[in-house]
mmCIF file of C-alpha atoms (C1' of nucleotides) in Angstrom:
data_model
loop_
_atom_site.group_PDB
_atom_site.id
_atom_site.type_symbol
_atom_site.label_atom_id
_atom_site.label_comp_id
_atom_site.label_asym_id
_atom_site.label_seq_id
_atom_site.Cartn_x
_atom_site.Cartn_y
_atom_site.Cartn_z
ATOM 1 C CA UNK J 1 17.972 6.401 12.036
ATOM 2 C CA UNK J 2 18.516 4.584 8.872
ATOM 3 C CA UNK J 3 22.051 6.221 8.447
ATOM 4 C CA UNK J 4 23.296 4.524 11.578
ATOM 5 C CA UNK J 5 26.301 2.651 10.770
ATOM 6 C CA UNK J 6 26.251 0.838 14.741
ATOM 7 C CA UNK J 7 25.705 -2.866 13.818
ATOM 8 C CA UNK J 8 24.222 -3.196 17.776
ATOM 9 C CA UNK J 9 21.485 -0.978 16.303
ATOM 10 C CA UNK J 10 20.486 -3.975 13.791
ATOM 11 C CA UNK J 11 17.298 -5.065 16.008
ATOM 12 C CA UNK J 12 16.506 -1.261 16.371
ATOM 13 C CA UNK J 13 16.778 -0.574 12.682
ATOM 14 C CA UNK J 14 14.583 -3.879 11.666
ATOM 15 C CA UNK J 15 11.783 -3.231 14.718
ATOM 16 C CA UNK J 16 11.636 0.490 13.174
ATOM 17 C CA UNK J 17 11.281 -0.849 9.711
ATOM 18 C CA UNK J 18 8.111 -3.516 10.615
ATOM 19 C CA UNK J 19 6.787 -0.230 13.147
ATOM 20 C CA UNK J 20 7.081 2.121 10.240
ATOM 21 C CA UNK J 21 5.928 -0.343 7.177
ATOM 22 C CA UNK J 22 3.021 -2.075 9.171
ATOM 23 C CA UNK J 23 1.745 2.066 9.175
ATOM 24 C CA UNK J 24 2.239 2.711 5.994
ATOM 25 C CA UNK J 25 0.636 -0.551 4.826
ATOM 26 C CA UNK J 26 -2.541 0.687 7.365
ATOM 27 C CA UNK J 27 -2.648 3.924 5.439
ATOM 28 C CA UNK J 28 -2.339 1.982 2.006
ATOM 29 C CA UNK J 29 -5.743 -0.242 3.211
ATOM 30 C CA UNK J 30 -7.159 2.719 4.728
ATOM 31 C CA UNK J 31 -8.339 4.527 1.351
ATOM 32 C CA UNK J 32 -10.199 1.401 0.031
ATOM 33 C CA UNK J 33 -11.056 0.223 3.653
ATOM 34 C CA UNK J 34 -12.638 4.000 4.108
ATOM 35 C CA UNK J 35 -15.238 3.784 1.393
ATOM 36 C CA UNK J 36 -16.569 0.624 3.061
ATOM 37 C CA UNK J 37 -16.543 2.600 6.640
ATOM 38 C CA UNK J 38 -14.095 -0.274 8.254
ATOM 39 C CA UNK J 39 -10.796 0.738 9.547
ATOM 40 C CA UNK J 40 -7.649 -2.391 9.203
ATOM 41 C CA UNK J 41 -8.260 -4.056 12.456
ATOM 42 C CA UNK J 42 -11.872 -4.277 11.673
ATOM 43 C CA UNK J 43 -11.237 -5.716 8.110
ATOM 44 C CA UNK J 44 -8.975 -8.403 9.992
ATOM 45 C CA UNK J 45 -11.750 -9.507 11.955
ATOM 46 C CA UNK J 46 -13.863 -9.810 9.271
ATOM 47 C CA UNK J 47 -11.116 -11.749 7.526
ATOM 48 C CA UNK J 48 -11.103 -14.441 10.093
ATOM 49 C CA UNK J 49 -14.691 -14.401 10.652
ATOM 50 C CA UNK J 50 -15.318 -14.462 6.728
ATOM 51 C CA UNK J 51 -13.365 -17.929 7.149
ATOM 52 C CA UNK J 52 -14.615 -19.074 9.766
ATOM 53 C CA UNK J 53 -17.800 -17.702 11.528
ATOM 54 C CA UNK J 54 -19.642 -18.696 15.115
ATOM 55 C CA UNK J 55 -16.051 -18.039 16.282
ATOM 56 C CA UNK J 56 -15.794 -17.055 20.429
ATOM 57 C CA UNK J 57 -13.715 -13.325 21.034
ATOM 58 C CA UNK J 58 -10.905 -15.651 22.479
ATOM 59 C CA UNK J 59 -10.769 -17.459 19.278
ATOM 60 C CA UNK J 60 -10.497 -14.756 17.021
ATOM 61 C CA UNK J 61 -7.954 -13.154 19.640
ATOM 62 C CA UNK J 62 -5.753 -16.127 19.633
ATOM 63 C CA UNK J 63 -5.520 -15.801 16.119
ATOM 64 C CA UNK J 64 -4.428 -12.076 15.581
ATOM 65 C CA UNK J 65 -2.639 -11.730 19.167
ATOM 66 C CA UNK J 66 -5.310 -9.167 20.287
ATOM 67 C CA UNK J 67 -6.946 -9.396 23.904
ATOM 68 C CA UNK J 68 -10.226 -8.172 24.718
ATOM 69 C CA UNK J 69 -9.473 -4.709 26.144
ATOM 70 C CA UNK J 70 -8.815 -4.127 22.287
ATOM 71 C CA UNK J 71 -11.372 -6.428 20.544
ATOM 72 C CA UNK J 72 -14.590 -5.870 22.834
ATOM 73 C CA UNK J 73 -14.888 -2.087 21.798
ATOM 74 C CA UNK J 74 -13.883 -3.481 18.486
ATOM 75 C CA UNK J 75 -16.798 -5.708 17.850
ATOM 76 C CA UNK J 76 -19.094 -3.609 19.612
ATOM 77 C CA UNK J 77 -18.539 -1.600 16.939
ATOM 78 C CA UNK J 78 -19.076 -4.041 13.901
ATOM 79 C CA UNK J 79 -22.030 -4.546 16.214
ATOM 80 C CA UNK J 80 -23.515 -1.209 15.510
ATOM 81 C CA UNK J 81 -22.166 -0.710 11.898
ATOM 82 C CA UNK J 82 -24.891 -4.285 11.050
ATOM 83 C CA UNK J 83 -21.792 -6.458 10.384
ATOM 84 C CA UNK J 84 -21.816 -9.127 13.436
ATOM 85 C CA UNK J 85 -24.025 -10.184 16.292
ATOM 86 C CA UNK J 86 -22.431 -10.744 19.633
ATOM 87 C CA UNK J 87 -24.458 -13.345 21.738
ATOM 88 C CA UNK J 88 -23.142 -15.500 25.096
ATOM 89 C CA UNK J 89 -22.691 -18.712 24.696
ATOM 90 C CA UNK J 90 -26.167 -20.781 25.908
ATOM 91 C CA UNK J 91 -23.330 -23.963 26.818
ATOM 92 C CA UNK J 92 -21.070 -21.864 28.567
ATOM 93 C CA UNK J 93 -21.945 -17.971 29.675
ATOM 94 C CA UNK J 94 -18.391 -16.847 29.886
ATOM 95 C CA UNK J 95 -17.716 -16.763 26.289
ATOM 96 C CA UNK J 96 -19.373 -14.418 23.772
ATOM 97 C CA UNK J 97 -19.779 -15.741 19.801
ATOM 98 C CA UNK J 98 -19.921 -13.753 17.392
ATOM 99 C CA UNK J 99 -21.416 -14.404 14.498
ATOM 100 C CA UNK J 100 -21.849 -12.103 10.499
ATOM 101 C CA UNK J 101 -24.758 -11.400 9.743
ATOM 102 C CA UNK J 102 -25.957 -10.828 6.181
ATOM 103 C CA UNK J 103 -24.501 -7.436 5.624
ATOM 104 C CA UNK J 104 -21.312 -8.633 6.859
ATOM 105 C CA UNK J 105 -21.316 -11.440 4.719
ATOM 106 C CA UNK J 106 -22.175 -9.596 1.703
ATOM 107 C CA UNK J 107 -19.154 -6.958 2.775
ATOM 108 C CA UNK J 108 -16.839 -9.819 1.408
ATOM 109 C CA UNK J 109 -17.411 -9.486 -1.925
ATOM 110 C CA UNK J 110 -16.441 -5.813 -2.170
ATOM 111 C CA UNK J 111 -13.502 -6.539 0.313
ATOM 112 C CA UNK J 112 -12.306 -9.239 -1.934
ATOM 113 C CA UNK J 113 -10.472 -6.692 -4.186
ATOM 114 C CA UNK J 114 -8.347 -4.713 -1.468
ATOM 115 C CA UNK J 115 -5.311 -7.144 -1.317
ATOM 116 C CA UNK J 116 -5.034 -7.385 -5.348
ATOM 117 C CA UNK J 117 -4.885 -3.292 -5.565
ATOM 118 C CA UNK J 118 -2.577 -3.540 -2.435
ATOM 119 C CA UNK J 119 -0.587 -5.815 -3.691
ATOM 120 C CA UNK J 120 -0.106 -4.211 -7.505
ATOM 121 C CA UNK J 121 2.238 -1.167 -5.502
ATOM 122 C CA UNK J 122 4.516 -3.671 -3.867
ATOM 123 C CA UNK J 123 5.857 -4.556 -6.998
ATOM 124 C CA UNK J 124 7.399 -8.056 -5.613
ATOM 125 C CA UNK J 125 7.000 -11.392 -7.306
ATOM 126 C CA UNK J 126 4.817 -13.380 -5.313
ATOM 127 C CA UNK J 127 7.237 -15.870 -4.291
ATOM 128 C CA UNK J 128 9.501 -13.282 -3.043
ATOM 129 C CA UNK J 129 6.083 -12.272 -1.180
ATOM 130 C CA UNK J 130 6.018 -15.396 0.460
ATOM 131 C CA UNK J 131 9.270 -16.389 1.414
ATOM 132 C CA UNK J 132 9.059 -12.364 2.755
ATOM 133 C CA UNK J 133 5.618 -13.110 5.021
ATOM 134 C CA UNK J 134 6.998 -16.433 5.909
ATOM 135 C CA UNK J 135 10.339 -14.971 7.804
ATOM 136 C CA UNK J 136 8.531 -12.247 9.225
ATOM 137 C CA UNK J 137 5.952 -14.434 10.862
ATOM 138 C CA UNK J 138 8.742 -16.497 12.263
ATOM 139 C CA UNK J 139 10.186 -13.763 13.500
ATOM 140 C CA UNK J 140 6.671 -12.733 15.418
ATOM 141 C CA UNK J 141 7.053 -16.749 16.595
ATOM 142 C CA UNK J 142 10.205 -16.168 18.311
ATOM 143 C CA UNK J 143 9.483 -12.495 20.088
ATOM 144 C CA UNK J 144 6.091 -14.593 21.173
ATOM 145 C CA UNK J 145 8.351 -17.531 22.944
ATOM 146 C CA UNK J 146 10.300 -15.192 24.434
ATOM 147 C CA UNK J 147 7.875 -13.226 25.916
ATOM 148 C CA UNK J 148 5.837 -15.720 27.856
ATOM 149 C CA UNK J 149 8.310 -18.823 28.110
ATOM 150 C CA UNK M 1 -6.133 -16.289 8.775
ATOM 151 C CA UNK M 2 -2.330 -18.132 8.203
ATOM 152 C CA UNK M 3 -4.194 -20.822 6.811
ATOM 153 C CA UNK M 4 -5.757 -18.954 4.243
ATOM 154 C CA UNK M 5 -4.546 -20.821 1.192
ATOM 155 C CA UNK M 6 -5.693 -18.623 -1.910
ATOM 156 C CA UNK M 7 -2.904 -16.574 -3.537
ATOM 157 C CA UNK M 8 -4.875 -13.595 -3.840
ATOM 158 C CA UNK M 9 -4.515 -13.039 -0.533
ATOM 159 C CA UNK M 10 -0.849 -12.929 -0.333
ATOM 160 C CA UNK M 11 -0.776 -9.130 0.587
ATOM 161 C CA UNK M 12 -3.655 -9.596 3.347
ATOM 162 C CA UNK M 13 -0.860 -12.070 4.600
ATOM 163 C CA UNK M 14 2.148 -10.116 4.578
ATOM 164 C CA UNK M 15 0.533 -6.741 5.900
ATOM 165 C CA UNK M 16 -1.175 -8.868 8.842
ATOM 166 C CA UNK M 17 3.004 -10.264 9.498
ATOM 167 C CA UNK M 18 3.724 -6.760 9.509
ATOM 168 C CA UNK M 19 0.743 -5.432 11.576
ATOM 169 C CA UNK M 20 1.155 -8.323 14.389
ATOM 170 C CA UNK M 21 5.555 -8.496 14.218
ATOM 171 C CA UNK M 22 5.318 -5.017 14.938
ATOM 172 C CA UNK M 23 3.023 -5.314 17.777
ATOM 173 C CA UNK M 24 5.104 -8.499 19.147
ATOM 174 C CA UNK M 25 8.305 -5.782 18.925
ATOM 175 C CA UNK M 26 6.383 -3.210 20.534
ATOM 176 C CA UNK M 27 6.192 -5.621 23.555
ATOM 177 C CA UNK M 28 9.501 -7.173 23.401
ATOM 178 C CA UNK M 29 11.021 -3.502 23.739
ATOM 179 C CA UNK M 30 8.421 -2.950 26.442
ATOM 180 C CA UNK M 31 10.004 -4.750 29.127
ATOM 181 C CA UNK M 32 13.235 -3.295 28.550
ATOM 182 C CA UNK M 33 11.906 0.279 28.176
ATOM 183 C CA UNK M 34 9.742 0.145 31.215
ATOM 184 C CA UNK M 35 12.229 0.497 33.377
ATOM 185 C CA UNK M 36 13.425 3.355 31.767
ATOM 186 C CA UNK M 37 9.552 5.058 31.734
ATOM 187 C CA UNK M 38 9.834 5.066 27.580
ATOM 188 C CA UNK M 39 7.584 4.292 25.286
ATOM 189 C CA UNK M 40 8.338 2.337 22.229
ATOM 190 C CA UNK M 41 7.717 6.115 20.250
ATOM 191 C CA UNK M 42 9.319 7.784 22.523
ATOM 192 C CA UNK M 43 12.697 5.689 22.694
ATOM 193 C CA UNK M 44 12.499 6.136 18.472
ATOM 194 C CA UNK M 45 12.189 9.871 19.117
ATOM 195 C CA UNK M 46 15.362 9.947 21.487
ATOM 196 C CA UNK M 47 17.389 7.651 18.977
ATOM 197 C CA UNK M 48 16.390 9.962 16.453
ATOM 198 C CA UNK M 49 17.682 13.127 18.789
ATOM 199 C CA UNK M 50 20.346 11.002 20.043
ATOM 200 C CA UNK M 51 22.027 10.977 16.442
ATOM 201 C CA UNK M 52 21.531 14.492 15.920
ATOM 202 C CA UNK M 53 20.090 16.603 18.278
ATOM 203 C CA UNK M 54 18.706 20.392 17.919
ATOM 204 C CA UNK M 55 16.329 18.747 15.333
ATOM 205 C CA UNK M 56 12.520 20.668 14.524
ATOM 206 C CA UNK M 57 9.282 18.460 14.843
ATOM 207 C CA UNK M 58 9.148 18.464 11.006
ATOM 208 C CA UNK M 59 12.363 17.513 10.733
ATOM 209 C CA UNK M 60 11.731 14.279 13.216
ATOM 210 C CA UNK M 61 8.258 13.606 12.129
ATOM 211 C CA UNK M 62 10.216 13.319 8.148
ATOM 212 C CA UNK M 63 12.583 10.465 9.913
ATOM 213 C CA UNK M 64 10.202 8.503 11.412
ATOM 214 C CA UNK M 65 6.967 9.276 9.549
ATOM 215 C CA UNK M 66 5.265 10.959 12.062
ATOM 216 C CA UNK M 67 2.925 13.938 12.421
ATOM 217 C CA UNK M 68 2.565 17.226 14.597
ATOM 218 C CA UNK M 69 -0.700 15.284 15.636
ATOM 219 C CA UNK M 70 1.658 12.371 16.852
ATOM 220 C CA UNK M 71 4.471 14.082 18.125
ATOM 221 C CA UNK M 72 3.456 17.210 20.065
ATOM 222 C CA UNK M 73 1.695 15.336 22.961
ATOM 223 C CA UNK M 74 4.664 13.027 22.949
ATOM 224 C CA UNK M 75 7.166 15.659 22.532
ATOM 225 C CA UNK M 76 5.760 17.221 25.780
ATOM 226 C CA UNK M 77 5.707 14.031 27.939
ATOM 227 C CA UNK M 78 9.297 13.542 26.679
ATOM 228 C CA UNK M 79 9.408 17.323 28.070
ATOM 229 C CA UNK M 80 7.119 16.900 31.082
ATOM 230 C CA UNK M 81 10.171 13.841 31.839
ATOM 231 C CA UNK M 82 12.638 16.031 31.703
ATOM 232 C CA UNK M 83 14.234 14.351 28.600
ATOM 233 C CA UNK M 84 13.931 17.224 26.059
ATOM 234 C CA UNK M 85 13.192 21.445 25.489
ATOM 235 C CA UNK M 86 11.095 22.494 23.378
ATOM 236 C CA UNK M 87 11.787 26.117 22.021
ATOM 237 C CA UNK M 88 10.473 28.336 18.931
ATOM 238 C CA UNK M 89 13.132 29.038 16.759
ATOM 239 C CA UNK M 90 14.476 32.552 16.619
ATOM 240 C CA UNK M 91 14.844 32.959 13.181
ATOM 241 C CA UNK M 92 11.456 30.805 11.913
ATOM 242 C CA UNK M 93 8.929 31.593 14.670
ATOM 243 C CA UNK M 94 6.806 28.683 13.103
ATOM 244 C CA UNK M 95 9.363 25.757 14.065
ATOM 245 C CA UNK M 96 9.703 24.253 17.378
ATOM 246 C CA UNK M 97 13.548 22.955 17.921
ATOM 247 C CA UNK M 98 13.845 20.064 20.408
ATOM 248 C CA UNK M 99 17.336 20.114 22.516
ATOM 249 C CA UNK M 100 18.394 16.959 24.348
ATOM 250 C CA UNK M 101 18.435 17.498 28.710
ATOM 251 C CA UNK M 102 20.925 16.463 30.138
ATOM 252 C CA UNK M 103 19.287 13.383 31.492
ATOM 253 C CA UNK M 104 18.157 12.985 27.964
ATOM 254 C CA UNK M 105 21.794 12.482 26.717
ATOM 255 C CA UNK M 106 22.800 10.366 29.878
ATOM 256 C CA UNK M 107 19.518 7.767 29.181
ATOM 257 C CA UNK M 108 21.285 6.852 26.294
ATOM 258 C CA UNK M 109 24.160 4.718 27.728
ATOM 259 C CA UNK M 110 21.103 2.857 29.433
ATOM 260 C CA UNK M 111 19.262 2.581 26.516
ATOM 261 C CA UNK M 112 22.466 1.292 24.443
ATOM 262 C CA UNK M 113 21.795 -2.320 25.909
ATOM 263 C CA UNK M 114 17.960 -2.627 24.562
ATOM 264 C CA UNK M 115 19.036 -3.582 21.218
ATOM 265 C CA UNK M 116 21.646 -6.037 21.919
ATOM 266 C CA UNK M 117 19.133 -7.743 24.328
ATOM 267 C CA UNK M 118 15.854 -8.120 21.732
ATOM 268 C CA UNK M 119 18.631 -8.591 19.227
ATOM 269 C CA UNK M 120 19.293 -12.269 21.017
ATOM 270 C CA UNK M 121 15.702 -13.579 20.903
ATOM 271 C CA UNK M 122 15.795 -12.694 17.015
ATOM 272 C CA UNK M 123 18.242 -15.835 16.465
ATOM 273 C CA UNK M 124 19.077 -14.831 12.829
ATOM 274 C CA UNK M 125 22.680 -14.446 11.137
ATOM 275 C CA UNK M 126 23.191 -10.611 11.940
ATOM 276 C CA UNK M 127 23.234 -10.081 7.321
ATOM 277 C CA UNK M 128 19.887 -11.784 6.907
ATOM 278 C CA UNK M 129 18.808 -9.401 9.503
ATOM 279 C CA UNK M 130 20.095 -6.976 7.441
ATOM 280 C CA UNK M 131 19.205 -8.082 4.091
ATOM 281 C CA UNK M 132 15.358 -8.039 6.172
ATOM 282 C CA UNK M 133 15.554 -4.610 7.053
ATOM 283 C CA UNK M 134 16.648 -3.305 3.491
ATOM 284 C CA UNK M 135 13.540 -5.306 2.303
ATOM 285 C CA UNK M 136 11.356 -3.744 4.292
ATOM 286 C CA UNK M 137 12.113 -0.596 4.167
ATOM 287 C CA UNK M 138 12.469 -1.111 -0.286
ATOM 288 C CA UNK M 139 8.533 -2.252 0.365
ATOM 289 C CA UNK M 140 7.591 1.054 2.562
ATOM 290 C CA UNK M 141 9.308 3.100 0.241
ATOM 291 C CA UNK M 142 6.946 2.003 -2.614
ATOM 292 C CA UNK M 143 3.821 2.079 -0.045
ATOM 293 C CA UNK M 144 4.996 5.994 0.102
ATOM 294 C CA UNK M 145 4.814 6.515 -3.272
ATOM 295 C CA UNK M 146 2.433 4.887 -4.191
ATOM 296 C CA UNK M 147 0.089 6.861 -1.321
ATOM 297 C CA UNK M 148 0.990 10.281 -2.462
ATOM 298 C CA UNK M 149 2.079 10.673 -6.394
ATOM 299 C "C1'" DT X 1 4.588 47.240 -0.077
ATOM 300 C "C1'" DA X 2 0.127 44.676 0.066
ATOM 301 C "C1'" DC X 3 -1.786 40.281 -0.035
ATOM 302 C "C1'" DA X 4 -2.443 35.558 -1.386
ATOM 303 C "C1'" DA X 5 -0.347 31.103 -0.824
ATOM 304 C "C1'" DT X 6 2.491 28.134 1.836
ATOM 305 C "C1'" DT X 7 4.540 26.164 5.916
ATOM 306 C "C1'" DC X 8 4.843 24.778 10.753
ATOM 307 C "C1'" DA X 9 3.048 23.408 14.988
ATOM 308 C "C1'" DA X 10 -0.912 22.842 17.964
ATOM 309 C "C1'" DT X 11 -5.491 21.083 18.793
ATOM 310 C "C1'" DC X 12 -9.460 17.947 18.537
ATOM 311 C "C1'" DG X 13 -11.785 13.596 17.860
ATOM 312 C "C1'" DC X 14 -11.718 8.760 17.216
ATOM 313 C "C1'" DG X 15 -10.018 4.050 17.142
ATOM 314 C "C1'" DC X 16 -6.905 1.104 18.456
ATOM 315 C "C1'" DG X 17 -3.315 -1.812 21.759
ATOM 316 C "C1'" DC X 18 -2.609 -3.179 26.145
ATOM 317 C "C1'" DA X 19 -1.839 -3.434 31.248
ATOM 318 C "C1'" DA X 20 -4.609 -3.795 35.231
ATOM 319 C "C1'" DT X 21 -8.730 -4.762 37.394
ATOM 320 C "C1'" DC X 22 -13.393 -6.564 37.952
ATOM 321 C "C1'" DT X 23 -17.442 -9.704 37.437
ATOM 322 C "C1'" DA X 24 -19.587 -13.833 36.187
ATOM 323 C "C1'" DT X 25 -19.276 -18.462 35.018
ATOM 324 C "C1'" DA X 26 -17.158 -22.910 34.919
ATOM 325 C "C1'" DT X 27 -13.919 -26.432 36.595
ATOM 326 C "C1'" DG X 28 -11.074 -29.108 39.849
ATOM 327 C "C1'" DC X 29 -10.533 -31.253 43.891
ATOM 328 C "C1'" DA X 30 -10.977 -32.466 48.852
ATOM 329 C "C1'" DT N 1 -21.381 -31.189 47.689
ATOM 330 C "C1'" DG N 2 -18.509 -27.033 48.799
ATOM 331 C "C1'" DC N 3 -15.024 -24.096 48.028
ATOM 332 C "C1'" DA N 4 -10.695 -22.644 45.818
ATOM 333 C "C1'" DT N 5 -8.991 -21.919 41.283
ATOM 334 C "C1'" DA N 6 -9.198 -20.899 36.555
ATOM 335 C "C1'" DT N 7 -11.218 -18.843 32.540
ATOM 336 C "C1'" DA N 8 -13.946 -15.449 29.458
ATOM 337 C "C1'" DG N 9 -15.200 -11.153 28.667
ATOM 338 C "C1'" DA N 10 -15.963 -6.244 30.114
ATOM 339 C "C1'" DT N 11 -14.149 -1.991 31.901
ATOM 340 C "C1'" DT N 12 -10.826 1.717 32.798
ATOM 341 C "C1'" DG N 13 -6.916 4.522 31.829
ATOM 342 C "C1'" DC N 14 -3.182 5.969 28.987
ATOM 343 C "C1'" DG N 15 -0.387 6.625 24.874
ATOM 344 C "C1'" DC N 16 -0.153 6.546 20.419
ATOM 345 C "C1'" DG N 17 -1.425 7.384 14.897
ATOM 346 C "C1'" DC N 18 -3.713 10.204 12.051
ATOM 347 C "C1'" DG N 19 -7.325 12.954 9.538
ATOM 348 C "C1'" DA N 20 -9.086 17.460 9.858
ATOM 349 C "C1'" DT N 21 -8.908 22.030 11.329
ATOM 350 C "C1'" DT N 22 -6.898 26.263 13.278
ATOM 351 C "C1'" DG N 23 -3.663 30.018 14.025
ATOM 352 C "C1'" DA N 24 0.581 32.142 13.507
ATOM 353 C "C1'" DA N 25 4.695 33.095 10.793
ATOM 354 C "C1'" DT N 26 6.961 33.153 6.416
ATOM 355 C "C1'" DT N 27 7.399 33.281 1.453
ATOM 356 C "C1'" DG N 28 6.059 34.396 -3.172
ATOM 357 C "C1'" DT N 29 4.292 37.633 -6.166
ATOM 358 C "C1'" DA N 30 1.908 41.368 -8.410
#
DNA sequence: TACAATTCAATCGCGCGCAATCTATATGCA
DNA sequence: TGCATATAGATTGCGCGCGATTGAATTGTA
């Protein structure tokens, strides 16, 4: 894979590299997310919510690119863990809020350490970091346009 | 969550571009690979086979970072498509060696236009993409350490 | 040669991701 | 107002990823 010299592999050898380093960054989360019993999609939820609560499942969809046939098991099990409430919307019934309750509120505090110890074993200066997320997320941009245009 | 303006968050930020550019590549591949009846995985496994077939399941799993949990079931659907064999070695009755089909080898001329096509919607110069990929990969390389020392 | 330790693949269980479909609610328009 | 259309969320089905365990084969070692 990586030893292909074809340059019309390029796209195949960067899509492997964000498939194989987007796992190994999920198993890097995974043994401080474990001790808090919250796997790495349910941490990002709690990300966005932690910034912004009341927020509808469409919201917080729209901002990680996740639909509901992933997020409604998803927050149905925050649900049960004591982390969120999910209640329809009295103004308009379709949508669902969701909203942290105290426990996940206080969950912040502990989560707040995670992405310092993760980011100690990158070893990369943190502009280098930036510039890095930056091009990657307009990368995500473009594959987005060109999929619904 | 890309609003999120305190640096302490940095690798939050660039393992959520990873986590949602891979997903976004996942589905830019998709409509390419559906016609073919491929997964994503399962298009890695052929490249992978492609380049040197006659491999073991260790042996791909240690390419692409994989388990016998991961690539058993989709060894056999490769199988089950009439892509692959799977065999026990004669001389190591613990190792399973996976042969290319004939239509396995012949799927590759189609599948020898998927990167050239997802390569166009990228729309960078073809060395940053590979200056990228080199980047990425230096970062999962220290994930991997880092995760078993 | 016995027998413990190691290696390889298979299996099981769970949580995503997502396409497709369904239901309920809201909106737009004649 | 009445009905078509659109939207939000839930549900179903399937294919991963992966931790944990199991069973069989091999290797190391006394």
């Amino acid at each position: 894979m990586t030893a292909n010299p074809s340059p019309l592999a390029l796209s195949n050898q960067l899509c492997f590299a964000f498939y194989s380093v987007s796992h190994a960054f999920s198993r890097a989360y995974r043994q401080f997310l474990d001790p808090l019993g919250l796997t790495y999609p349910q941490y990002v939820v709690l990300l966005v919510l932690w910034e912004q609560d009341e927020l509808t499942v469409k919201e917080i969809g729209d901002r990680l690119f996740l639909d509901s046939g992933t997020l409604t098991p998803l927050l149905k099990r925050l649900e049960n863990a004591g982390h969120i409430r999910r209640a329809r919307d009295k103004k308009d019934e379709r949508q669902v809020r969701i909203s942290l309750t105290e426990t996940g509120r206080a969950l912040r505090e502990k989560a707040e350490e995670i992405p310092k110890q993760v980011g100690c074993v990158l070893g990369l200066p943190v502009d280098e970091l930036r510039a890095l997320t930056e091009q990657v997320a307009k990368l995500r941009g473009r594959l987005h346009e060109s999929a619904s245009p």
